[in-house]
Short mmCIF file of C-alpha atoms in Angstrom, two decimals:
data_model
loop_
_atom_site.label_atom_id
_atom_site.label_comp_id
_atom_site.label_asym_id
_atom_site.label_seq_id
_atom_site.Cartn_x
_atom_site.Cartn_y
_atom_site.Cartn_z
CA UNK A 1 42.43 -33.34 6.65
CA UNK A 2 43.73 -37.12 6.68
CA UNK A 3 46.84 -37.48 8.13
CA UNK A 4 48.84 -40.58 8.95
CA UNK A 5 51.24 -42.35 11.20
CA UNK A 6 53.48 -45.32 11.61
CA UNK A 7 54.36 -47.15 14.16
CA UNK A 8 56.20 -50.04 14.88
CA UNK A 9 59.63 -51.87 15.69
CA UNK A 10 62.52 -50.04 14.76
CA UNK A 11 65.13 -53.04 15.20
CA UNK A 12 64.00 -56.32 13.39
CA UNK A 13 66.13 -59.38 13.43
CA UNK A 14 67.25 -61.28 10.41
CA UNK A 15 64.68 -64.20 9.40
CA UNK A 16 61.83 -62.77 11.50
CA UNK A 17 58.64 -60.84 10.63
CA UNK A 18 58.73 -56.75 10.17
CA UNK A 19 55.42 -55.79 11.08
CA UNK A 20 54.39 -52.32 11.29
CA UNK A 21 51.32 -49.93 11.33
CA UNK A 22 49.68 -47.10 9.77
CA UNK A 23 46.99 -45.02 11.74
CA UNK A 24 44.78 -42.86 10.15
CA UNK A 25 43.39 -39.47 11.76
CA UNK A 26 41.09 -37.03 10.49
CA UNK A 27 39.15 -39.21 8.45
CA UNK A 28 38.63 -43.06 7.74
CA UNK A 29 39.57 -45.27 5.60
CA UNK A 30 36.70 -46.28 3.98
CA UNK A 31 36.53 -45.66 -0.12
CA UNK A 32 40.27 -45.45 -0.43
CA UNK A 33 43.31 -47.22 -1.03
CA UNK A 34 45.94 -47.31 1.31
CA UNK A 35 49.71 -48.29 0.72
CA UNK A 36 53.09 -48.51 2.09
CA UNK A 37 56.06 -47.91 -0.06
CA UNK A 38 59.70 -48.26 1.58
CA UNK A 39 63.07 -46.17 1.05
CA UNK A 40 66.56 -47.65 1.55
CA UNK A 41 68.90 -45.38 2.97
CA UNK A 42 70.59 -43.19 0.44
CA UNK A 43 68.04 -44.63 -3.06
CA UNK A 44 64.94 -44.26 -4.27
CA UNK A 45 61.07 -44.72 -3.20
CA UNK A 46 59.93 -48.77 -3.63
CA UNK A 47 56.18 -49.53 -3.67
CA UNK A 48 55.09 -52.40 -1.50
CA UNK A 49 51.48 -52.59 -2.20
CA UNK A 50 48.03 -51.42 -1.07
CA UNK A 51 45.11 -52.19 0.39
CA UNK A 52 41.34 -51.34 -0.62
CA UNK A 53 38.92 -50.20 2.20
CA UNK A 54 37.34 -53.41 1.55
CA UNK A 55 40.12 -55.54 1.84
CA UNK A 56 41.19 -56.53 -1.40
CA UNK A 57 45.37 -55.72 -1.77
CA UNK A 58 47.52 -55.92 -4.92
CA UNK A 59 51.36 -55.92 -4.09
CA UNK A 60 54.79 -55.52 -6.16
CA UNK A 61 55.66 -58.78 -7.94
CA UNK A 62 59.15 -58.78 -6.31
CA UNK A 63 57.98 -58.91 -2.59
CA UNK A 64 54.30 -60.39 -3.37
CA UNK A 65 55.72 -64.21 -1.61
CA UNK A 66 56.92 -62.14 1.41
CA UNK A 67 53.96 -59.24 2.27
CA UNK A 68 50.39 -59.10 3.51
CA UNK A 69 48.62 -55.99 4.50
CA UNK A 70 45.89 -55.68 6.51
CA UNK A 71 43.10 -53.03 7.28
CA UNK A 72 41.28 -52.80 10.43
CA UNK A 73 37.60 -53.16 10.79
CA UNK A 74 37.63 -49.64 12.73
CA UNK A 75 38.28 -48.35 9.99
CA UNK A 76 41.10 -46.33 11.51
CA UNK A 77 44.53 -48.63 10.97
CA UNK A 78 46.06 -50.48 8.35
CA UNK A 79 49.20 -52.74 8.83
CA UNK A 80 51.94 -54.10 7.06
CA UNK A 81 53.93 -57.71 6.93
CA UNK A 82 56.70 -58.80 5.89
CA UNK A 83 58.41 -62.33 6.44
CA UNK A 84 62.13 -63.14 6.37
CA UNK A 85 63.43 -59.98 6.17
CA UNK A 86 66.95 -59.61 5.38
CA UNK A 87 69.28 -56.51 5.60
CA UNK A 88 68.00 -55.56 2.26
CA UNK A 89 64.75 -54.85 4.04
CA UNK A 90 66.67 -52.08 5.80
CA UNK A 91 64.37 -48.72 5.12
CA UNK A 92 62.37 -46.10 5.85
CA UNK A 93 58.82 -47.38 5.58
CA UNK A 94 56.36 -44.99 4.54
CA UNK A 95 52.33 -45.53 4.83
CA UNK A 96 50.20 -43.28 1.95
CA UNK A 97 46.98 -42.71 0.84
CA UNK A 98 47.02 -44.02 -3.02
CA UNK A 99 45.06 -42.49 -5.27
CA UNK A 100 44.33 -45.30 -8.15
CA UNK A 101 41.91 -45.67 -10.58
CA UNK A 102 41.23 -46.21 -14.53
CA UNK A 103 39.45 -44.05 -16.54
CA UNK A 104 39.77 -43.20 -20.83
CA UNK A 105 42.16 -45.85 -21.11
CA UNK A 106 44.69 -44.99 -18.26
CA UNK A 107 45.29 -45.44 -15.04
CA UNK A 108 45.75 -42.44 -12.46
CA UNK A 109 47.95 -43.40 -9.87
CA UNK A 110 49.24 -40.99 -6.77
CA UNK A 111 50.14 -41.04 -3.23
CA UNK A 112 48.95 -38.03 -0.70
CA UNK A 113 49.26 -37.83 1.77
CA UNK A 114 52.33 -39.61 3.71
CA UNK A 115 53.25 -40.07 6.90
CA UNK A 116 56.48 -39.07 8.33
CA UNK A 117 58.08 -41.96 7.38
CA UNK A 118 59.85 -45.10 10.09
CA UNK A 119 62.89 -46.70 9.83
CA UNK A 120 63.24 -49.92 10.25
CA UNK A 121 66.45 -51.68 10.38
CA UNK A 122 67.62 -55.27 10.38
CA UNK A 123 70.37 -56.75 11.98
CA UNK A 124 71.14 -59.45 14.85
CA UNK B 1 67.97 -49.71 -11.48
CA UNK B 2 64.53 -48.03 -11.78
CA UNK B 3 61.88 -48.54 -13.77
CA UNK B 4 61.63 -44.70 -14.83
CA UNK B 5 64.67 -42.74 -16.19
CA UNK B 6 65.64 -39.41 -14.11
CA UNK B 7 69.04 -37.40 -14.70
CA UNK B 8 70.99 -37.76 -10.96
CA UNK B 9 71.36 -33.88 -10.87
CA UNK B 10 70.37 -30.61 -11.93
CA UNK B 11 71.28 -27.48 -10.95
CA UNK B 12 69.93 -23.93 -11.82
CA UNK B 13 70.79 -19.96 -10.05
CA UNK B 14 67.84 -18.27 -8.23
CA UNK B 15 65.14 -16.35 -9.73
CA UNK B 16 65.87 -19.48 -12.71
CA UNK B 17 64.08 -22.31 -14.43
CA UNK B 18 64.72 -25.50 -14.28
CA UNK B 19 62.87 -28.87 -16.03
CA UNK B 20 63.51 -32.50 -14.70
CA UNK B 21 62.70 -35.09 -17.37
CA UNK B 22 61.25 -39.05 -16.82
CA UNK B 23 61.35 -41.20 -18.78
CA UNK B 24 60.45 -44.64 -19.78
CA UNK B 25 58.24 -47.30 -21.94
CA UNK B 26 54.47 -47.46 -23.11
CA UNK B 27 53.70 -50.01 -19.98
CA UNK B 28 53.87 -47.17 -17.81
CA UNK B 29 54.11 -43.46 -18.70
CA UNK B 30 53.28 -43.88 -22.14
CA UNK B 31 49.74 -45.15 -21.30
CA UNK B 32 48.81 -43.89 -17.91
CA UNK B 33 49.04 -40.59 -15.94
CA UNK B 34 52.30 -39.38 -14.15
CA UNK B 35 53.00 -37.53 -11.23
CA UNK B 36 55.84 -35.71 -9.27
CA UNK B 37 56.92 -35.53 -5.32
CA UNK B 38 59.31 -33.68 -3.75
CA UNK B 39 61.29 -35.00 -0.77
CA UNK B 40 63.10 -32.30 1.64
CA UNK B 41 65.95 -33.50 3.19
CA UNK B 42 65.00 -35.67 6.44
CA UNK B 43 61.50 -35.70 5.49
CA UNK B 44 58.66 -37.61 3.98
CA UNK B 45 57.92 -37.30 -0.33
CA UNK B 46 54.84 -35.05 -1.01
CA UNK B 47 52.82 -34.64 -3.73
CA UNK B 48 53.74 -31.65 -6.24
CA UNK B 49 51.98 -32.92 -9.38
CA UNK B 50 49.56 -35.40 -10.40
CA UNK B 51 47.40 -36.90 -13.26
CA UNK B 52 50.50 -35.36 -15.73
CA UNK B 53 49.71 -31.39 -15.03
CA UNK B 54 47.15 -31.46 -11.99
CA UNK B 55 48.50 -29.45 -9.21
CA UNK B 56 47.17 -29.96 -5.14
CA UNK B 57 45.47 -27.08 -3.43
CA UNK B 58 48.41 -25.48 -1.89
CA UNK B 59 50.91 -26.11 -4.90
CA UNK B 60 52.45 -23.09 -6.25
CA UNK B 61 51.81 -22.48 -9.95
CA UNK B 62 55.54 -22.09 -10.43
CA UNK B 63 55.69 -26.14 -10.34
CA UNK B 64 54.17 -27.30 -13.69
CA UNK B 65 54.44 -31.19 -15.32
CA UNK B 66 53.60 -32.28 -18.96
CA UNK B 67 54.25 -35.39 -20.68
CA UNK B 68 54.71 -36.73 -24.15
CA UNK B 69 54.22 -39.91 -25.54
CA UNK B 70 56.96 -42.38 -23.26
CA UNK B 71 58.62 -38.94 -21.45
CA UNK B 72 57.48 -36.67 -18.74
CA UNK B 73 58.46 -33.64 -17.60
CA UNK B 74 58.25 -31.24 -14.13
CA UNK B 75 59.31 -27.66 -14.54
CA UNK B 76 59.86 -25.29 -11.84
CA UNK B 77 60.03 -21.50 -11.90
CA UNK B 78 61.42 -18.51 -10.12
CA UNK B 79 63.81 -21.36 -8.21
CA UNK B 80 64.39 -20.55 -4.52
CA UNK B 81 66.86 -22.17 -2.32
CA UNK B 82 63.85 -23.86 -0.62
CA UNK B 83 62.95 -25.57 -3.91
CA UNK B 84 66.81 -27.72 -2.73
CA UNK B 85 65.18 -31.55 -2.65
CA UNK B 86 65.06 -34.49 -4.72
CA UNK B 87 61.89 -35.09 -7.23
CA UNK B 88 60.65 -37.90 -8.41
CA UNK B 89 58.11 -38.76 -10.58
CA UNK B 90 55.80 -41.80 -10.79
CA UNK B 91 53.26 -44.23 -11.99
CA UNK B 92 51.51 -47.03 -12.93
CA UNK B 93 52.53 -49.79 -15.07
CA UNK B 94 50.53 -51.75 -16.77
CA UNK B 95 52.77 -55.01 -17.38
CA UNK B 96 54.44 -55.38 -13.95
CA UNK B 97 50.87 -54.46 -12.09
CA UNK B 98 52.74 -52.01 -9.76
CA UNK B 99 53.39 -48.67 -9.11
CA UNK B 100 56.88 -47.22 -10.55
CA UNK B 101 58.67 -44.13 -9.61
CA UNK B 102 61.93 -42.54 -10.82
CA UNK B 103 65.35 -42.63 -9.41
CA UNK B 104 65.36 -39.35 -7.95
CA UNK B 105 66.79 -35.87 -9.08
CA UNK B 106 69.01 -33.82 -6.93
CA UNK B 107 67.64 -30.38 -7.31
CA UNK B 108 70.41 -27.70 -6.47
CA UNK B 109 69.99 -24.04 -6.38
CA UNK B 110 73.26 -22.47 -6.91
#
């Protein structure tokens, strides 16, 4: 079964560049879309945005001037970017598999599995 | 402030039910599918409930989710003190072009 991992920097200094990544085991991650979504300490779950195995991405409006994600040719890794971070940017950042697609006139959208979750914080 | 509507709390004995409602407009759960995670204290959210009522292999049948026009809702059954976590429910919406979830409910079994 798929499972996943992050990995990255868990300081990150104001202004800079968060940059983290998701590895994928037990499977690839071809004919899927793959996400990260973030959690500030103590709220609620944020969506970031997601990747298709073929590279296209969609991302939330709000951080859309500030993200980029990435997938890895291997096939095994996906990344996320995020410019100028602030302390706002202070989370737990969570890769997932999303499950998205349109059919009758909805859309179907879900996230399984997760990995454990990193947190990244930001200060000087 | 989140895009769905979740009560803060709720609170039920053992053995009890207990429903957690979401809420919000026709951009999201009115038109498109909802689903429900549960996040453990310390650890990651995982899926409980998708497409509205769909439950994962491994999903007891004493989780359960239905929706209504603009509302959904996840009920659990025969409440254990390992069902102690906060749920929260997502989905798509339309008008934004993201994915939404809830604020979280505190689940506490008395």
């Amino acid at each position: 079964q798929v499972q996943l991992q992050e990995s990255g920097p868990g300081l990150v200094k104001p202004s800079e560049t968060l940059s983290l990544t998701c590895t994928v085991s037990g499977g690839s991650t071809s004919y899927a879309y793959w996400s990260w979504i973030r959690q500030p300490p103590g709220k609620g779950l944020e969506w970031i945005g997601y990747i298709y195995h073929s590279g296209s991405t969609a991302y939330n409006p709000s951080l859309e001037s500030r993200v980029g994600i990435s997938i890895d040719t291997s096939k095994t890794h996906f990344s996320l970017r995020l410019s100028s971070v602030t302390a706002a940017d202070t989370a737990v950042y969570y890769c997932a598999r999303q499950m998205y697609s349109y059919d009758s006139g909805a859309y179907s959208n879900w996230f399984d599995p997760w990995g454990q979750g990193t947190l990244v914080t930001v200060s000087s | 402030q989140s895009v769905l509507t979740q009560p803060p709390s709720v609170s039920a004995a053992p053995g009890q039910k207990v429903t957690i409602s979401c809420s919000a407009s026709s951009s999201n759960i009115g038109n498109n599918y909802v689903s429900w995670y549960q996040q453990l204290s310390g650890t990651a959210p995982k899926l409980l409930i998708y497409d509205n009522n769909k439950r994962p292999s491994g999903i007891p049948d004493r989780f359960s989710g239905s929706k209504s026009g603009t509302s959904a809702t996840l009920g659990i059954t025969g409440l254990q003190t390992g069902d102690e976590a906060v749920y929260y429910c997502g989905t798509w919406d339309t008008s934004r072009l993201n994915a939404v979830f809830g604020g979280g409910t505190k689940l506490t079994v008395l």
